[in-house]
PDB file of C-alpha atoms in Angstrom:
ATOM      1  CA  MET A   3      17.138  23.856  34.272  1.00 46.00           C
ATOM      2  CA  THR A   4      13.912  22.097  35.049  1.00 47.00           C
ATOM      3  CA  GLU A   5      12.551  19.479  32.474  1.00 50.00           C
ATOM      4  CA  GLU A   6       9.566  21.867  32.082  1.00 48.00           C
ATOM      5  CA  ALA A   7      11.640  24.909  31.243  1.00 49.00           C
ATOM      6  CA  ALA A   8      13.692  22.530  28.696  1.00 52.00           C
ATOM      7  CA  THR A   9      10.465  21.325  26.753  1.00 57.00           C
ATOM      8  CA  ASP A  10       9.486  25.115  26.696  1.00 64.00           C
ATOM      9  CA  ALA A  11      12.398  26.192  24.731  1.00 65.00           C
ATOM     10  CA  PRO A  12      12.140  26.827  21.251  1.00 67.00           C
ATOM     11  CA  GLN A  13      12.637  23.895  19.279  1.00 60.00           C
ATOM     12  CA  PRO A  14      14.121  23.882  15.561  1.00 67.00           C
ATOM     13  CA  ALA A  15      11.385  23.147  13.041  1.00 64.00           C
ATOM     14  CA  PRO A  16      11.568  19.635  11.872  1.00 65.00           C
ATOM     15  CA  ALA A  17      12.619  19.097   8.173  1.00 77.00           C
ATOM     16  CA  LEU A  18      10.150  18.184   5.358  1.00 88.00           C
ATOM     17  CA  SER A  19      10.493  14.516   4.530  1.00 91.00           C
ATOM     18  CA  VAL A  20       9.415  13.696   0.958  1.00 94.00           C
ATOM     19  CA  VAL A  21       9.608   9.923  -0.151  1.00 94.00           C
ATOM     20  CA  ARG A  22       8.571   9.367  -3.886  1.00 95.00           C
ATOM     21  CA  PRO A  23       7.759   6.198  -5.359  1.00 94.00           C
ATOM     22  CA  GLY A  24      10.602   3.847  -5.701  1.00 93.00           C
ATOM     23  CA  GLU A  25      12.265   5.668  -3.036  1.00 96.00           C
ATOM     24  CA  GLY A  26      12.844   4.586   0.675  1.00 96.00           C
ATOM     25  CA  GLU A  27      14.527   1.783   2.458  1.00 96.00           C
ATOM     26  CA  ALA A  28      13.913  -1.535   0.727  1.00 97.00           C
ATOM     27  CA  ILE A  29      13.926  -4.524   3.159  1.00 95.00           C
ATOM     28  CA  VAL A  30      13.030  -8.165   1.787  1.00 93.00           C
ATOM     29  CA  LEU A  31      11.987 -10.787   4.135  1.00 90.00           C
ATOM     30  CA  GLY A  32      11.433 -13.933   2.169  1.00 87.00           C
ATOM     31  CA  THR A  33       8.221 -13.530   0.494  1.00 90.00           C
ATOM     32  CA  THR A  34       7.587 -10.024   1.868  1.00 93.00           C
ATOM     33  CA  ARG A  35       9.072  -6.961   0.363  1.00 96.00           C
ATOM     34  CA  MET A  36       8.980  -3.691   2.683  1.00 96.00           C
ATOM     35  CA  ARG A  37       9.706  -0.279   1.928  1.00 98.00           C
ATOM     36  CA  VAL A  38      10.331   1.937   4.822  1.00 97.00           C
ATOM     37  CA  LEU A  39       8.834   5.389   4.299  1.00 97.00           C
ATOM     38  CA  GLU A  40       9.855   6.854   7.597  1.00 97.00           C
ATOM     39  CA  ASP A  41      12.216   5.385  10.011  1.00 96.00           C
ATOM     40  CA  GLY A  42      11.369   7.892  12.691  1.00 94.00           C
ATOM     41  CA  SER A  43      14.097   9.757  12.020  1.00 93.00           C
ATOM     42  CA  HIS A  44      11.928  12.947  10.441  1.00 93.00           C
ATOM     43  CA  THR A  45       9.254  12.502  13.580  1.00 92.00           C
ATOM     44  CA  GLY A  46      11.599  12.572  16.810  1.00 92.00           C
ATOM     45  CA  HIS A  47      10.930   8.625  16.733  1.00 93.00           C
ATOM     46  CA  ARG A  48       7.353   9.075  17.519  1.00 94.00           C
ATOM     47  CA  LEU A  49       6.271   7.236  14.161  1.00 95.00           C
ATOM     48  CA  ALA A  50       7.482   5.207  11.681  1.00 96.00           C
ATOM     49  CA  ILE A  51       5.676   4.075   8.244  1.00 98.00           C
ATOM     50  CA  ALA A  52       6.214   1.238   5.972  1.00 98.00           C
ATOM     51  CA  GLU A  53       4.725  -0.239   2.867  1.00 98.00           C
ATOM     52  CA  SER A  54       4.615  -4.159   2.879  1.00 97.00           C
ATOM     53  CA  VAL A  55       3.960  -6.135  -0.089  1.00 98.00           C
ATOM     54  CA  LEU A  56       2.826  -9.859   0.762  1.00 97.00           C
ATOM     55  CA  ALA A  57       2.971 -12.182  -2.140  1.00 97.00           C
ATOM     56  CA  PRO A  58       0.365 -14.550  -2.334  1.00 98.00           C
ATOM     57  CA  HIS A  59      -0.207 -17.377   0.345  1.00 97.00           C
ATOM     58  CA  THR A  60       2.357 -15.686   2.550  1.00 94.00           C
ATOM     59  CA  GLN A  61       2.549 -17.022   5.796  1.00 90.00           C
ATOM     60  CA  GLY A  62       2.936 -13.989   8.368  1.00 86.00           C
ATOM     61  CA  PRO A  63       5.024 -14.056  11.609  1.00 87.00           C
ATOM     62  CA  PRO A  64       4.330 -15.967  14.343  1.00 87.00           C
ATOM     63  CA  GLN A  65       1.610 -14.716  16.757  1.00 91.00           C
ATOM     64  CA  HIS A  66       3.155 -11.972  19.023  1.00 92.00           C
ATOM     65  CA  ARG A  67       2.515  -9.106  21.119  1.00 94.00           C
ATOM     66  CA  HIS A  68       4.066  -5.819  21.171  1.00 94.00           C
ATOM     67  CA  ALA A  69       4.992  -4.156  25.015  1.00 93.00           C
ATOM     68  CA  ARG A  70       5.817  -0.558  23.919  1.00 92.00           C
ATOM     69  CA  HIS A  71       4.362   0.062  20.812  1.00 92.00           C
ATOM     70  CA  ASP A  72       0.974   0.392  18.685  1.00 94.00           C
ATOM     71  CA  GLU A  73       0.921  -0.700  15.191  1.00 95.00           C
ATOM     72  CA  GLY A  74      -1.414   0.103  12.556  1.00 97.00           C
ATOM     73  CA  PHE A  75      -2.054  -1.506   9.166  1.00 98.00           C
ATOM     74  CA  TYR A  76      -3.991  -0.097   6.170  1.00 98.00           C
ATOM     75  CA  VAL A  77      -4.766  -2.178   3.477  1.00 98.00           C
ATOM     76  CA  LEU A  78      -4.069  -0.909   0.150  1.00 98.00           C
ATOM     77  CA  SER A  79      -4.910  -3.924  -1.788  1.00 98.00           C
ATOM     78  CA  GLY A  80      -5.509  -7.093  -1.888  1.00 98.00           C
ATOM     79  CA  THR A  81      -7.231  -9.076   1.317  1.00 98.00           C
ATOM     80  CA  VAL A  82      -5.071  -9.571   4.423  1.00 98.00           C
ATOM     81  CA  ARG A  83      -5.812 -12.044   7.205  1.00 98.00           C
ATOM     82  CA  PHE A  84      -5.462 -10.773  10.803  1.00 97.00           C
ATOM     83  CA  THR A  85      -5.326 -13.191  13.432  1.00 95.00           C
ATOM     84  CA  VAL A  86      -5.827 -11.754  17.075  1.00 93.00           C
ATOM     85  CA  GLY A  87      -5.954 -14.640  19.602  1.00 89.00           C
ATOM     86  CA  ALA A  88      -8.025 -17.331  17.822  1.00 91.00           C
ATOM     87  CA  GLU A  89     -10.240 -14.743  16.023  1.00 95.00           C
ATOM     88  CA  ASP A  90      -9.632 -14.508  12.176  1.00 96.00           C
ATOM     89  CA  HIS A  91     -10.428 -11.126  10.324  1.00 97.00           C
ATOM     90  CA  ASP A  92     -10.207 -11.593   6.520  1.00 98.00           C
ATOM     91  CA  VAL A  93      -9.976  -7.363   5.510  1.00 98.00           C
ATOM     92  CA  SER A  94      -9.571  -5.850   2.162  1.00 98.00           C
ATOM     93  CA  ALA A  95      -8.386  -2.705   0.701  1.00 98.00           C
ATOM     94  CA  GLY A  96      -9.690   0.475   2.596  1.00 98.00           C
ATOM     95  CA  THR A  97      -9.667  -1.376   6.000  1.00 98.00           C
ATOM     96  CA  LEU A  98      -7.450   0.053   8.814  1.00 98.00           C
ATOM     97  CA  VAL A  99      -6.600  -2.440  11.697  1.00 97.00           C
ATOM     98  CA  MET A 100      -4.819  -0.908  14.856  1.00 96.00           C
ATOM     99  CA  VAL A 101      -3.321  -3.349  17.220  1.00 94.00           C
ATOM    100  CA  PRO A 102      -2.565  -1.849  20.636  1.00 93.00           C
ATOM    101  CA  PRO A 103       0.223  -2.659  22.753  1.00 93.00           C
ATOM    102  CA  GLY A 104       0.081  -6.248  24.366  1.00 94.00           C
ATOM    103  CA  THR A 105      -2.687  -7.793  21.789  1.00 95.00           C
ATOM    104  CA  PRO A 106      -1.509 -11.080  20.374  1.00 95.00           C
ATOM    105  CA  HIS A 107      -1.656 -10.741  16.664  1.00 95.00           C
ATOM    106  CA  THR A 108      -0.299 -11.979  13.258  1.00 94.00           C
ATOM    107  CA  PHE A 109      -1.289 -11.496   9.654  1.00 96.00           C
ATOM    108  CA  ALA A 110      -1.245 -13.450   6.380  1.00 96.00           C
ATOM    109  CA  ASN A 111      -2.044 -13.217   3.069  1.00 98.00           C
ATOM    110  CA  PRO A 112      -3.939 -16.398   2.234  1.00 97.00           C
ATOM    111  CA  THR A 113      -4.947 -15.423  -1.257  1.00 98.00           C
ATOM    112  CA  ASP A 114      -3.858 -16.076  -4.605  1.00 98.00           C
ATOM    113  CA  ARG A 115      -3.088 -12.256  -5.414  1.00 98.00           C
ATOM    114  CA  PRO A 116      -0.467 -10.051  -3.795  1.00 98.00           C
ATOM    115  CA  ALA A 117      -1.638  -7.782  -0.972  1.00 98.00           C
ATOM    116  CA  VAL A 118      -0.201  -4.260   0.022  1.00 98.00           C
ATOM    117  CA  MET A 119      -0.697  -2.631   3.155  1.00 98.00           C
ATOM    118  CA  LEU A 120       0.604   0.692   4.806  1.00 98.00           C
ATOM    119  CA  SER A 121       2.168  -0.275   8.257  1.00 97.00           C
ATOM    120  CA  THR A 122       2.600   2.493  11.163  1.00 97.00           C
ATOM    121  CA  PHE A 123       4.812   1.949  14.469  1.00 95.00           C
ATOM    122  CA  THR A 124       4.441   4.046  17.356  1.00 94.00           C
ATOM    123  CA  PRO A 125       6.988   4.999  18.508  1.00 93.00           C
ATOM    124  CA  ASP A 126       9.322   3.689  15.846  1.00 92.00           C
ATOM    125  CA  LEU A 127      11.432   1.459  17.510  1.00 84.00           C
ATOM    126  CA  TYR A 128      10.109  -1.887  15.757  1.00 89.00           C
ATOM    127  CA  VAL A 129      11.607  -0.674  12.215  1.00 93.00           C
ATOM    128  CA  GLN A 130      14.924  -1.561  13.396  1.00 92.00           C
ATOM    129  CA  TYR A 131      13.599  -5.260  14.050  1.00 92.00           C
ATOM    130  CA  PHE A 132      13.180  -5.993  10.300  1.00 93.00           C
ATOM    131  CA  ARG A 133      16.667  -4.074   9.435  1.00 94.00           C
ATOM    132  CA  ASP A 134      18.183  -6.956  12.202  1.00 92.00           C
ATOM    133  CA  LEU A 135      16.034  -9.727  10.218  1.00 90.00           C
ATOM    134  CA  GLN A 136      17.463  -8.569   6.932  1.00 91.00           C
ATOM    135  CA  GLU A 137      20.973  -8.186   8.189  1.00 91.00           C
ATOM    136  CA  ALA A 138      20.726 -11.917   9.561  1.00 88.00           C
ATOM    137  CA  LEU A 139      19.656 -13.245   6.057  1.00 88.00           C
ATOM    138  CA  ASP A 140      22.384 -10.889   3.971  1.00 89.00           C
ATOM    139  CA  GLY A 141      24.823 -12.579   6.471  1.00 86.00           C
ATOM    140  CA  GLY A 142      23.918 -15.972   5.355  1.00 87.00           C
ATOM    141  CA  ARG A 143      22.317 -16.733   8.750  1.00 84.00           C
ATOM    142  CA  PRO A 144      19.239 -18.650   8.711  1.00 80.00           C
ATOM    143  CA  LEU A 145      16.276 -16.920  10.268  1.00 79.00           C
ATOM    144  CA  THR A 146      15.541 -19.708  12.820  1.00 81.00           C
ATOM    145  CA  PRO A 147      12.925 -19.555  15.639  1.00 79.00           C
ATOM    146  CA  ARG A 148      15.466 -18.797  18.075  1.00 82.00           C
ATOM    147  CA  ALA A 149      17.196 -15.861  16.067  1.00 83.00           C
ATOM    148  CA  ASN A 150      13.682 -14.156  15.454  1.00 83.00           C
ATOM    149  CA  LEU A 151      12.982 -14.587  19.321  1.00 84.00           C
ATOM    150  CA  ASP A 152      16.357 -13.001  20.092  1.00 87.00           C
ATOM    151  CA  ALA A 153      15.548  -9.978  17.640  1.00 89.00           C
ATOM    152  CA  MET A 154      12.236 -10.000  18.918  1.00 89.00           C
ATOM    153  CA  SER A 155      13.453  -9.417  22.603  1.00 90.00           C
ATOM    154  CA  ARG A 156      15.510  -6.554  21.442  1.00 92.00           C
ATOM    155  CA  TYR A 157      12.333  -4.391  20.559  1.00 91.00           C
ATOM    156  CA  ALA A 158      10.028  -5.322  23.335  1.00 90.00           C
ATOM    157  CA  THR A 159       8.044  -7.904  21.700  1.00 91.00           C
ATOM    158  CA  GLU A 160       7.402 -11.546  22.778  1.00 90.00           C
ATOM    159  CA  PRO A 161       5.532 -14.581  21.270  1.00 90.00           C
ATOM    160  CA  ALA A 162       2.064 -14.890  22.126  1.00 88.00           C
ATOM    161  CA  THR A 163       1.848 -18.980  22.794  1.00 75.00           C
ATOM    162  CA  GLU A 164      -1.844 -19.051  23.841  1.00 57.00           C
ATOM    163  CA  ARG A 165      -4.721 -18.875  21.354  1.00 51.00           C
ATOM    164  CA  ALA A 166      -7.451 -17.346  23.274  1.00 45.00           C
TER     165      ALA A 166
END
């Protein structure tokens, strides 16, 4: 059977997924609380979605770049600072930031109020990175820079050491 014929075959309809308030997978990484709303299991692994609450004065991850996925951030409340290379963008509720593969970026909440954002990962592979970090913390292992780099490398991500 050819690959083309296989894709033309009728596929079962995906099951509807409904995630209500308070539901979803909870991941806590330091002062950031995530709620995984879609881990890719209902989208053929094309898309994952998470809600993140950044506590006031939360520093984000080290600036990094993804080789294989786009990352989107929609700010629901508060202000989030996105740093792309050497350029800072302070964005408020209602703003969408899309980060294509290869773009160095990080984010933080520099304010005195919490910030909430919805993040998308296309494809979904990066959700497992957050699970790995939480598993390390739950196992009593510190999130050292080396542990973070090791986890990033498993998901086609690397630190962006230069600042343009």
